[in-house]
mmCIF file of C-alpha atoms in Angstrom:
data_model
loop_
_atom_site.group_PDB
_atom_site.id
_atom_site.type_symbol
_atom_site.label_atom_id
_atom_site.label_comp_id
_atom_site.label_asym_id
_atom_site.label_seq_id
_atom_site.Cartn_x
_atom_site.Cartn_y
_atom_site.Cartn_z
ATOM 1 C CA MET A 67 -0.001 3.531 -23.512
ATOM 2 C CA ALA A 68 1.026 4.894 -20.134
ATOM 3 C CA THR A 69 0.702 8.607 -19.386
ATOM 4 C CA LEU A 70 2.419 10.483 -16.558
ATOM 5 C CA SER A 71 0.577 11.392 -13.319
ATOM 6 C CA ALA A 72 1.903 13.535 -10.475
ATOM 7 C CA LEU A 73 3.490 10.425 -8.899
ATOM 8 C CA GLY A 74 4.774 8.714 -11.980
ATOM 9 C CA PRO A 75 3.620 6.535 -14.851
ATOM 10 C CA LEU A 76 -0.187 6.036 -15.149
ATOM 11 C CA GLY A 77 -1.461 3.001 -16.916
ATOM 12 C CA GLU A 78 -4.562 2.717 -19.013
ATOM 13 C CA ARG A 79 -7.846 2.387 -17.251
ATOM 14 C CA VAL A 80 -9.631 -0.947 -17.695
ATOM 15 C CA PRO A 81 -12.951 -0.462 -19.571
ATOM 16 C CA ASP A 82 -16.336 -1.522 -18.374
ATOM 17 C CA VAL A 83 -15.363 -2.204 -14.692
ATOM 18 C CA GLU A 84 -18.147 -3.143 -12.395
ATOM 19 C CA ARG A 85 -16.347 -4.833 -9.522
ATOM 20 C CA ILE A 86 -12.815 -4.441 -8.172
ATOM 21 C CA ALA A 87 -11.139 -6.813 -5.587
ATOM 22 C CA VAL A 88 -8.352 -5.511 -3.456
ATOM 23 C CA LEU A 89 -6.239 -7.843 -1.324
ATOM 24 C CA ARG A 90 -5.095 -6.293 1.933
ATOM 25 C CA ALA A 91 -5.720 -8.707 4.846
ATOM 26 C CA ASN A 92 -2.975 -7.882 7.364
ATOM 27 C CA ALA A 93 -2.770 -5.470 10.318
ATOM 28 C CA LEU A 94 -4.368 -2.148 11.136
ATOM 29 C CA GLY A 95 -1.502 0.154 10.232
ATOM 30 C CA ASP A 96 -0.973 -1.828 7.018
ATOM 31 C CA PHE A 97 -4.603 -1.190 6.058
ATOM 32 C CA ILE A 98 -4.450 2.527 6.959
ATOM 33 C CA PHE A 99 -1.562 2.925 4.519
ATOM 34 C CA THR A 100 -3.768 1.735 1.602
ATOM 35 C CA LEU A 101 -6.543 4.343 2.135
ATOM 36 C CA PRO A 102 -5.161 6.880 -0.374
ATOM 37 C CA ALA A 103 -4.838 4.112 -2.977
ATOM 38 C CA LEU A 104 -8.491 3.064 -2.362
ATOM 39 C CA GLU A 105 -9.536 6.706 -2.706
ATOM 40 C CA ALA A 106 -7.714 6.906 -6.038
ATOM 41 C CA LEU A 107 -9.573 3.804 -7.196
ATOM 42 C CA ARG A 108 -12.873 5.264 -6.172
ATOM 43 C CA ALA A 109 -12.089 8.476 -8.097
ATOM 44 C CA ALA A 110 -10.986 6.558 -11.216
ATOM 45 C CA TYR A 111 -13.855 4.035 -11.184
ATOM 46 C CA PRO A 112 -16.739 5.880 -9.510
ATOM 47 C CA GLY A 113 -19.379 3.378 -10.589
ATOM 48 C CA ALA A 114 -17.498 0.242 -9.638
ATOM 49 C CA GLU A 115 -17.961 -1.755 -6.440
ATOM 50 C CA ILE A 116 -14.737 -1.962 -4.461
ATOM 51 C CA VAL A 117 -14.477 -5.138 -2.447
ATOM 52 C CA LEU A 118 -11.727 -5.460 0.160
ATOM 53 C CA LEU A 119 -10.371 -8.969 0.651
ATOM 54 C CA GLY A 120 -9.519 -8.716 4.247
ATOM 55 C CA ALA A 121 -9.828 -10.174 7.764
ATOM 56 C CA PRO A 122 -12.870 -10.426 10.088
ATOM 57 C CA TRP A 123 -11.796 -7.166 11.811
ATOM 58 C CA HIS A 124 -11.843 -5.369 8.441
ATOM 59 C CA ALA A 125 -15.512 -6.454 8.095
ATOM 60 C CA ALA A 126 -16.330 -5.213 11.529
ATOM 61 C CA LEU A 127 -14.600 -1.893 11.039
ATOM 62 C CA TRP A 128 -16.117 -1.213 7.732
ATOM 63 C CA ARG A 129 -19.719 -2.015 8.621
ATOM 64 C CA ASP A 130 -21.841 1.123 7.957
ATOM 65 C CA ARG A 131 -18.721 3.325 7.613
ATOM 66 C CA PRO A 132 -18.508 5.831 4.695
ATOM 67 C CA GLY A 133 -15.367 5.631 2.568
ATOM 68 C CA PRO A 134 -13.855 3.886 -0.464
ATOM 69 C CA VAL A 135 -14.687 0.341 0.525
ATOM 70 C CA ASP A 136 -18.123 -0.901 -0.449
ATOM 71 C CA ARG A 137 -17.911 -4.434 1.013
ATOM 72 C CA VAL A 138 -15.412 -6.754 2.770
ATOM 73 C CA LEU A 139 -14.921 -10.336 1.650
ATOM 74 C CA VAL A 140 -13.103 -12.239 4.402
ATOM 75 C CA VAL A 141 -10.223 -14.153 3.001
ATOM 76 C CA PRO A 142 -9.249 -17.480 4.806
ATOM 77 C CA PRO A 143 -6.159 -17.670 6.925
ATOM 78 C CA ALA A 144 -3.168 -18.847 4.883
ATOM 79 C CA PRO A 145 0.599 -18.558 5.032
ATOM 80 C CA GLY A 146 1.691 -15.072 3.987
ATOM 81 C CA ILE A 147 -1.926 -13.845 3.839
ATOM 82 C CA ARG A 148 -3.096 -13.717 7.466
ATOM 83 C CA GLY A 149 -3.241 -15.625 10.613
ATOM 84 C CA ALA A 150 -6.350 -17.307 12.052
ATOM 85 C CA GLY A 151 -8.291 -15.592 14.753
ATOM 86 C CA PRO A 152 -9.398 -17.371 17.947
ATOM 87 C CA ASP A 153 -12.083 -19.956 17.303
ATOM 88 C CA GLU A 154 -12.135 -19.067 13.632
ATOM 89 C CA PRO A 155 -13.601 -21.975 11.611
ATOM 90 C CA PRO A 156 -11.254 -23.273 8.915
ATOM 91 C CA VAL A 157 -12.081 -22.458 5.279
ATOM 92 C CA ALA A 158 -10.221 -24.061 2.408
ATOM 93 C CA MET A 159 -8.579 -21.569 0.096
ATOM 94 C CA ALA A 160 -9.731 -23.523 -2.923
ATOM 95 C CA ASP A 161 -13.334 -23.159 -1.734
ATOM 96 C CA PHE A 162 -12.893 -19.463 -1.135
ATOM 97 C CA LEU A 163 -11.469 -18.889 -4.606
ATOM 98 C CA ALA A 164 -14.212 -20.934 -6.232
ATOM 99 C CA ALA A 165 -16.841 -18.714 -4.549
ATOM 100 C CA ALA A 166 -14.912 -15.559 -5.243
ATOM 101 C CA ARG A 167 -14.755 -16.345 -8.937
ATOM 102 C CA GLN A 168 -18.563 -16.192 -8.937
ATOM 103 C CA GLU A 169 -18.230 -12.494 -8.094
ATOM 104 C CA ARG A 170 -16.845 -11.911 -11.655
ATOM 105 C CA PHE A 171 -14.251 -9.327 -10.662
ATOM 106 C CA ASP A 172 -13.170 -7.123 -13.474
ATOM 107 C CA VAL A 173 -9.942 -5.963 -11.748
ATOM 108 C CA ALA A 174 -8.042 -7.669 -8.888
ATOM 109 C CA LEU A 175 -5.295 -5.834 -7.091
ATOM 110 C CA GLN A 176 -2.622 -7.092 -4.813
ATOM 111 C CA LEU A 177 -1.809 -4.342 -2.196
ATOM 112 C CA HIS A 178 -0.521 -6.986 0.326
ATOM 113 C CA GLY A 179 3.314 -7.319 -0.097
ATOM 114 C CA GLY A 180 5.951 -8.922 -2.242
ATOM 115 C CA GLY A 181 3.532 -11.325 -3.791
ATOM 116 C CA ALA A 182 5.109 -14.726 -3.230
ATOM 117 C CA ASN A 183 1.938 -15.960 -1.500
ATOM 118 C CA SER A 184 -0.499 -13.152 -2.481
ATOM 119 C CA ASN A 185 -0.084 -13.047 -6.222
ATOM 120 C CA PRO A 186 -1.225 -16.644 -6.773
ATOM 121 C CA LEU A 187 -4.307 -15.825 -4.660
ATOM 122 C CA VAL A 188 -5.118 -12.731 -6.735
ATOM 123 C CA ALA A 189 -4.512 -14.572 -9.935
ATOM 124 C CA GLY A 190 -6.912 -17.219 -8.696
ATOM 125 C CA LEU A 191 -9.776 -14.734 -8.456
ATOM 126 C CA GLY A 192 -10.301 -14.981 -12.263
ATOM 127 C CA ALA A 193 -10.393 -11.181 -12.861
ATOM 128 C CA ARG A 194 -10.062 -9.828 -16.359
ATOM 129 C CA VAL A 195 -6.998 -7.775 -15.226
ATOM 130 C CA THR A 196 -4.712 -8.303 -12.269
ATOM 131 C CA ALA A 197 -2.138 -5.886 -10.914
ATOM 132 C CA GLY A 198 0.134 -5.632 -7.943
ATOM 133 C CA LEU A 199 3.605 -5.781 -6.436
ATOM 134 C CA ARG A 200 6.189 -8.333 -7.334
ATOM 135 C CA ALA A 201 9.334 -9.246 -5.441
ATOM 136 C CA GLU A 202 11.986 -11.433 -7.134
ATOM 137 C CA ASP A 203 10.534 -14.713 -5.777
ATOM 138 C CA ALA A 204 6.896 -13.855 -6.795
ATOM 139 C CA PRO A 205 5.066 -14.827 -9.918
ATOM 140 C CA PRO A 206 3.957 -11.958 -12.170
ATOM 141 C CA LEU A 207 0.439 -10.462 -12.573
ATOM 142 C CA ASP A 208 -0.866 -8.920 -15.708
ATOM 143 C CA ARG A 209 0.453 -5.528 -14.625
ATOM 144 C CA TRP A 210 3.016 -5.237 -11.882
ATOM 145 C CA THR A 211 5.590 -2.982 -10.267
ATOM 146 C CA ARG A 212 8.682 -4.142 -8.474
ATOM 147 C CA TYR A 213 8.432 -4.515 -4.691
ATOM 148 C CA VAL A 214 11.390 -2.610 -3.138
ATOM 149 C CA TYR A 215 11.481 -2.781 0.670
ATOM 150 C CA TYR A 216 12.429 0.727 1.480
ATOM 151 C CA GLN A 217 9.620 2.802 0.047
ATOM 152 C CA HIS A 218 6.889 4.745 1.918
ATOM 153 C CA GLU A 219 3.912 2.415 2.091
ATOM 154 C CA VAL A 220 1.354 5.026 0.998
ATOM 155 C CA ILE A 221 3.333 5.678 -2.190
ATOM 156 C CA ARG A 222 3.957 2.011 -2.787
ATOM 157 C CA TYR A 223 0.186 1.311 -3.095
ATOM 158 C CA LEU A 224 -0.578 4.499 -5.031
ATOM 159 C CA GLU A 225 1.919 3.197 -7.601
ATOM 160 C CA VAL A 226 0.056 -0.120 -7.810
ATOM 161 C CA VAL A 227 -3.357 1.447 -8.445
ATOM 162 C CA ALA A 228 -1.750 3.760 -11.011
ATOM 163 C CA LEU A 229 -1.097 0.597 -13.035
ATOM 164 C CA VAL A 230 -4.852 0.515 -13.815
ATOM 165 C CA GLY A 231 -5.143 4.175 -14.386
ATOM 166 C CA ALA A 232 -6.076 5.457 -10.854
ATOM 167 C CA ALA A 233 -4.156 8.670 -10.264
ATOM 168 C CA ALA A 234 -3.523 9.837 -6.668
ATOM 169 C CA THR A 235 -5.985 12.239 -5.199
ATOM 170 C CA THR A 236 -4.239 12.439 -1.775
ATOM 171 C CA ILE A 237 -1.344 11.054 0.091
ATOM 172 C CA THR A 238 -3.015 11.384 3.505
ATOM 173 C CA PRO A 239 -4.920 8.474 4.873
ATOM 174 C CA VAL A 240 -8.374 9.416 6.171
ATOM 175 C CA LEU A 241 -10.828 7.256 8.087
ATOM 176 C CA ALA A 242 -14.317 8.454 8.859
ATOM 177 C CA VAL A 243 -15.532 8.416 12.429
ATOM 178 C CA THR A 244 -19.229 7.459 12.701
ATOM 179 C CA ASP A 245 -21.904 8.557 15.181
ATOM 180 C CA ALA A 246 -21.886 4.916 16.529
ATOM 181 C CA ASP A 247 -18.079 5.205 17.206
ATOM 182 C CA ARG A 248 -18.544 8.507 19.023
ATOM 183 C CA ALA A 249 -21.446 7.135 21.087
ATOM 184 C CA GLU A 250 -19.292 4.217 22.234
ATOM 185 C CA ALA A 251 -16.441 6.340 23.176
ATOM 186 C CA ARG A 252 -18.681 8.632 25.243
ATOM 187 C CA GLU A 253 -20.249 5.703 26.969
ATOM 188 C CA VAL A 254 -16.860 4.195 27.946
ATOM 189 C CA LEU A 255 -14.898 7.349 28.668
ATOM 190 C CA GLY A 256 -17.567 9.870 29.792
ATOM 191 C CA PRO A 257 -17.240 13.566 28.971
ATOM 192 C CA PRO A 258 -13.718 15.069 29.172
ATOM 193 C CA GLU A 259 -13.131 17.196 32.266
ATOM 194 C CA ARG A 260 -10.044 18.756 30.519
ATOM 195 C CA PRO A 261 -8.309 18.275 27.190
ATOM 196 C CA ARG A 262 -7.297 14.644 26.599
ATOM 197 C CA VAL A 263 -4.126 13.069 25.307
ATOM 198 C CA ALA A 264 -3.633 9.345 24.687
ATOM 199 C CA LEU A 265 -0.420 7.252 25.016
ATOM 200 C CA HIS A 266 -0.239 3.871 23.255
ATOM 201 C CA PRO A 267 2.883 2.013 24.630
ATOM 202 C CA GLY A 268 2.329 -1.360 22.964
ATOM 203 C CA ALA A 269 3.341 -2.845 19.608
ATOM 204 C CA THR A 270 3.125 -6.420 18.430
ATOM 205 C CA ASP A 271 6.805 -6.260 17.392
ATOM 206 C CA THR A 272 8.603 -5.737 20.750
ATOM 207 C CA ARG A 273 11.613 -4.260 18.895
ATOM 208 C CA ARG A 274 9.398 -1.248 18.212
ATOM 209 C CA ARG A 275 8.476 -0.654 21.838
ATOM 210 C CA TRP A 276 9.842 2.407 23.693
ATOM 211 C CA PRO A 277 10.321 1.420 27.362
ATOM 212 C CA PRO A 278 7.162 1.748 29.502
ATOM 213 C CA GLU A 279 9.014 3.848 32.146
ATOM 214 C CA ARG A 280 9.585 6.471 29.490
ATOM 215 C CA PHE A 281 6.009 6.585 28.436
ATOM 216 C CA GLY A 282 5.316 6.946 32.206
ATOM 217 C CA GLU A 283 7.571 10.084 32.288
ATOM 218 C CA VAL A 284 5.684 11.496 29.323
ATOM 219 C CA ALA A 285 2.339 10.785 31.053
ATOM 220 C CA ARG A 286 3.632 12.620 34.222
ATOM 221 C CA ALA A 287 4.745 15.615 32.172
ATOM 222 C CA LEU A 288 1.521 15.981 30.217
ATOM 223 C CA ALA A 289 -0.633 15.424 33.302
ATOM 224 C CA GLY A 290 1.334 18.202 34.913
ATOM 225 C CA ASP A 291 0.494 20.396 31.991
ATOM 226 C CA GLY A 292 -3.201 19.919 32.778
ATOM 227 C CA TYR A 293 -4.153 17.149 30.362
ATOM 228 C CA GLU A 294 -6.287 14.085 31.102
ATOM 229 C CA VAL A 295 -4.015 11.200 30.114
ATOM 230 C CA LEU A 296 -5.361 7.918 28.654
ATOM 231 C CA VAL A 297 -3.205 4.931 28.195
ATOM 232 C CA THR A 298 -4.654 2.625 25.592
ATOM 233 C CA GLY A 299 -3.753 -1.029 24.833
ATOM 234 C CA THR A 300 -5.060 -4.402 23.730
ATOM 235 C CA PRO A 301 -5.707 -7.119 26.256
ATOM 236 C CA ALA A 302 -2.349 -8.654 25.256
ATOM 237 C CA GLU A 303 -0.672 -5.391 26.166
ATOM 238 C CA ARG A 304 -2.128 -5.105 29.661
ATOM 239 C CA GLU A 305 1.145 -5.699 31.433
ATOM 240 C CA THR A 306 2.772 -2.886 29.330
ATOM 241 C CA VAL A 307 -0.107 -0.502 30.151
ATOM 242 C CA ASP A 308 0.131 -1.356 33.817
ATOM 243 C CA ALA A 309 3.852 -0.616 33.790
ATOM 244 C CA VAL A 310 3.238 2.770 32.247
ATOM 245 C CA VAL A 311 0.552 3.626 34.792
ATOM 246 C CA ALA A 312 2.818 2.605 37.652
ATOM 247 C CA ALA A 313 5.768 4.582 36.216
ATOM 248 C CA ALA A 314 3.617 7.755 35.754
ATOM 249 C CA GLY A 315 3.064 8.082 39.481
ATOM 250 C CA VAL A 316 0.136 10.394 38.803
ATOM 251 C CA PRO A 317 -3.559 9.662 38.051
ATOM 252 C CA VAL A 318 -3.884 8.441 34.439
ATOM 253 C CA ARG A 319 -6.730 6.370 32.840
ATOM 254 C CA PRO A 320 -5.764 2.955 31.467
ATOM 255 C CA GLN A 321 -8.041 1.749 28.679
ATOM 256 C CA VAL A 322 -7.215 -1.895 27.972
ATOM 257 C CA GLY A 323 -9.643 -3.636 25.618
ATOM 258 C CA THR A 324 -12.470 -1.287 26.567
ATOM 259 C CA LEU A 325 -13.118 0.010 23.115
ATOM 260 C CA SER A 326 -13.852 -1.546 19.725
ATOM 261 C CA LEU A 327 -11.642 -0.381 16.877
ATOM 262 C CA GLY A 328 -14.267 2.202 15.893
ATOM 263 C CA GLY A 329 -14.586 3.260 19.439
ATOM 264 C CA LEU A 330 -10.855 3.729 19.663
ATOM 265 C CA ALA A 331 -10.929 5.831 16.429
ATOM 266 C CA ALA A 332 -13.497 8.067 18.135
ATOM 267 C CA CYS A 333 -11.418 8.196 21.347
ATOM 268 C CA TYR A 334 -8.424 9.306 19.397
ATOM 269 C CA ALA A 335 -10.444 11.841 17.326
ATOM 270 C CA GLY A 336 -11.435 13.425 20.638
ATOM 271 C CA CYS A 337 -7.840 13.737 21.890
ATOM 272 C CA ALA A 338 -5.586 16.710 21.386
ATOM 273 C CA LEU A 339 -2.621 14.419 20.795
ATOM 274 C CA VAL A 340 -1.635 10.718 20.617
ATOM 275 C CA VAL A 341 1.867 9.593 21.587
ATOM 276 C CA SER A 342 2.694 6.065 20.419
ATOM 277 C CA ASN A 343 5.141 3.540 19.194
ATOM 278 C CA ASP A 344 5.085 2.828 15.471
ATOM 279 C CA THR A 345 2.035 0.569 15.466
ATOM 280 C CA GLY A 346 -1.577 0.508 14.172
ATOM 281 C CA PRO A 347 -3.139 2.906 16.661
ATOM 282 C CA LEU A 348 -0.580 5.613 15.869
ATOM 283 C CA HIS A 349 -1.639 5.474 12.209
ATOM 284 C CA LEU A 350 -5.287 5.244 13.168
ATOM 285 C CA ALA A 351 -4.974 8.476 15.169
ATOM 286 C CA GLY A 352 -3.460 10.222 12.162
ATOM 287 C CA ALA A 353 -6.143 8.981 9.911
ATOM 288 C CA VAL A 354 -8.897 10.480 12.126
ATOM 289 C CA GLY A 355 -7.038 13.826 12.069
ATOM 290 C CA THR A 356 -5.377 13.837 15.515
ATOM 291 C CA PRO A 357 -1.785 15.170 15.903
ATOM 292 C CA THR A 358 0.765 12.470 16.786
ATOM 293 C CA VAL A 359 4.191 11.973 18.190
ATOM 294 C CA GLY A 360 5.537 8.603 17.024
ATOM 295 C CA VAL A 361 8.590 6.713 18.188
ATOM 296 C CA TYR A 362 10.187 4.918 15.168
ATOM 297 C CA TRP A 363 13.046 2.702 14.373
ATOM 298 C CA ILE A 364 14.816 4.479 11.469
ATOM 299 C CA GLY A 365 13.971 1.783 8.886
ATOM 300 C CA ASN A 366 10.284 1.921 9.772
ATOM 301 C CA LEU A 367 10.361 5.700 9.748
ATOM 302 C CA ILE A 368 11.346 5.493 6.074
ATOM 303 C CA ASN A 369 8.498 3.200 5.216
ATOM 304 C CA GLY A 370 5.661 4.446 7.473
ATOM 305 C CA ALA A 371 6.091 7.876 9.050
ATOM 306 C CA SER A 372 3.862 10.722 7.895
ATOM 307 C CA PRO A 373 5.813 13.175 5.778
ATOM 308 C CA LEU A 374 3.604 15.981 7.145
ATOM 309 C CA ARG A 375 4.971 18.159 10.023
ATOM 310 C CA ALA A 376 2.250 20.624 10.812
ATOM 311 C CA ARG A 377 0.456 17.894 12.811
ATOM 312 C CA HIS A 378 2.878 14.922 13.133
ATOM 313 C CA ARG A 379 6.338 14.466 14.738
ATOM 314 C CA PRO A 380 8.038 11.093 14.000
ATOM 315 C CA ILE A 381 11.099 10.682 16.272
ATOM 316 C CA ALA A 382 13.798 8.390 14.940
ATOM 317 C CA ALA A 383 15.869 5.845 16.833
ATOM 318 C CA TRP A 384 19.116 5.216 14.898
ATOM 319 C CA ILE A 385 20.056 1.828 16.334
ATOM 320 C CA THR A 386 20.842 -0.606 13.573
ATOM 321 C CA ARG A 387 22.682 -3.302 15.608
ATOM 322 C CA CYS A 388 20.900 -5.682 17.886
ATOM 323 C CA PRO A 389 21.279 -4.369 21.495
ATOM 324 C CA VAL A 390 22.018 -7.941 22.704
ATOM 325 C CA CYS A 391 24.397 -9.500 20.203
ATOM 326 C CA GLY A 392 25.526 -6.563 18.126
ATOM 327 C CA VAL A 393 24.492 -8.088 14.852
ATOM 328 C CA ASP A 394 23.830 -5.484 12.128
ATOM 329 C CA CYS A 395 20.159 -6.040 11.305
ATOM 330 C CA THR A 396 20.141 -4.172 7.943
ATOM 331 C CA PRO A 397 22.225 -6.394 5.554
ATOM 332 C CA GLY A 398 19.231 -8.686 4.868
ATOM 333 C CA ILE A 399 17.955 -5.726 2.758
ATOM 334 C CA TYR A 400 21.406 -5.143 1.294
ATOM 335 C CA PRO A 401 22.883 -8.564 0.572
ATOM 336 C CA HIS A 402 26.140 -7.251 -0.901
ATOM 337 C CA ARG A 403 27.150 -5.574 2.408
ATOM 338 C CA PRO A 404 29.007 -7.486 5.110
ATOM 339 C CA GLY A 405 27.221 -8.790 8.178
ATOM 340 C CA ASP A 406 24.257 -10.967 9.045
ATOM 341 C CA GLY A 407 20.843 -9.337 9.000
ATOM 342 C CA ASP A 408 19.236 -12.040 11.180
ATOM 343 C CA CYS A 409 19.303 -12.454 14.918
ATOM 344 C CA PRO A 410 16.900 -14.166 17.338
ATOM 345 C CA HIS A 411 16.555 -11.258 19.831
ATOM 346 C CA GLN A 412 13.468 -9.125 20.206
ATOM 347 C CA ASP A 413 14.799 -6.345 22.470
ATOM 348 C CA SER A 414 13.876 -2.723 21.769
ATOM 349 C CA PHE A 415 15.522 -0.928 18.879
ATOM 350 C CA VAL A 416 14.137 2.404 19.925
ATOM 351 C CA SER A 417 15.382 2.727 23.591
ATOM 352 C CA ASP A 418 17.796 5.446 22.640
ATOM 353 C CA VAL A 419 15.049 8.025 22.101
ATOM 354 C CA PRO A 420 15.220 10.400 25.073
ATOM 355 C CA VAL A 421 12.159 11.430 26.926
ATOM 356 C CA ILE A 422 12.769 15.138 26.470
ATOM 357 C CA GLU A 423 12.496 14.874 22.739
ATOM 358 C CA VAL A 424 9.100 13.301 22.905
ATOM 359 C CA VAL A 425 7.849 15.757 25.586
ATOM 360 C CA GLU A 426 9.127 18.759 23.577
ATOM 361 C CA ALA A 427 7.422 17.457 20.444
ATOM 362 C CA ALA A 428 4.226 16.889 22.283
ATOM 363 C CA ARG A 429 4.182 20.295 23.825
ATOM 364 C CA GLU A 430 4.906 21.984 20.521
ATOM 365 C CA LEU A 431 1.930 20.283 18.900
ATOM 366 C CA LEU A 432 -0.262 21.026 21.858
ATOM 367 C CA THR A 433 0.333 24.784 21.756
#
């Protein structure tokens, strides 16, 4: 019989649990959102081993890192699960599941999405109890809650773990920074000569990218305020970082692919502020305790922006129609409304955010 926790219904705990599998194999920000749910599992099942079914980067990040994950089991690339990395050897899903069943999981949780592809994977683990999200096109698990698109991601996953009796202990994602992370950041960046801020102008989804010249204006303003400005990016984002550096017109320090994910966490932990598009590094910065200013499309703000304002300022762009063709890109979520939610364009949906709003939010957090 379900009881009531602070966030809603709380299911019965599963007895005699020794090992829990949690599927979450997608991107950095997606993983950060699950950390409070993983903490809830650790509190509810303190003696159980929590095994994250993730990607190779999860295994690298979680090596020798304190926190709610005991071990990472790399799940093979598969449609709706994760893409293949460069030079990654193929592994058949059937072979993976056969090996995973030997782990004898007591509980298997789907914290991955709507479940059309992920629920069959979780069911195939052979756990005594399965639980997770379920969209209309997904098969059920033993315990499930409806997947509704517009819901804050942290709360979404806390509701899933509540199905197996794990009550929320926090709504704030926290990622530990290790001594090895700090040593790497020191080696790459050197000691700060003045307080640092970091800008991250990239994002895999180009619709979430604020124009580089606007990041350049922010860099110029903060450098003028006396801060050392870093501009971080992945190797795929080098052109964007270069555009920000050129637009800044003042000395800033580009950091493109110079740090591992752990090193980047330490870099951000040493910054007074991170200004970023809505992308993984923004959420990483928040998880290591650094104040953030984030530029969000309004739909993504609903799902991913921190609700806390003492340290975080999400700034919303209210564009809902494609800047190229004018198509309303929201009716896919609301099928009874007129319009077509699909268009082929990938132009920015956040270009209406003015520079002054970002600069004012940054300065407010830096005082």
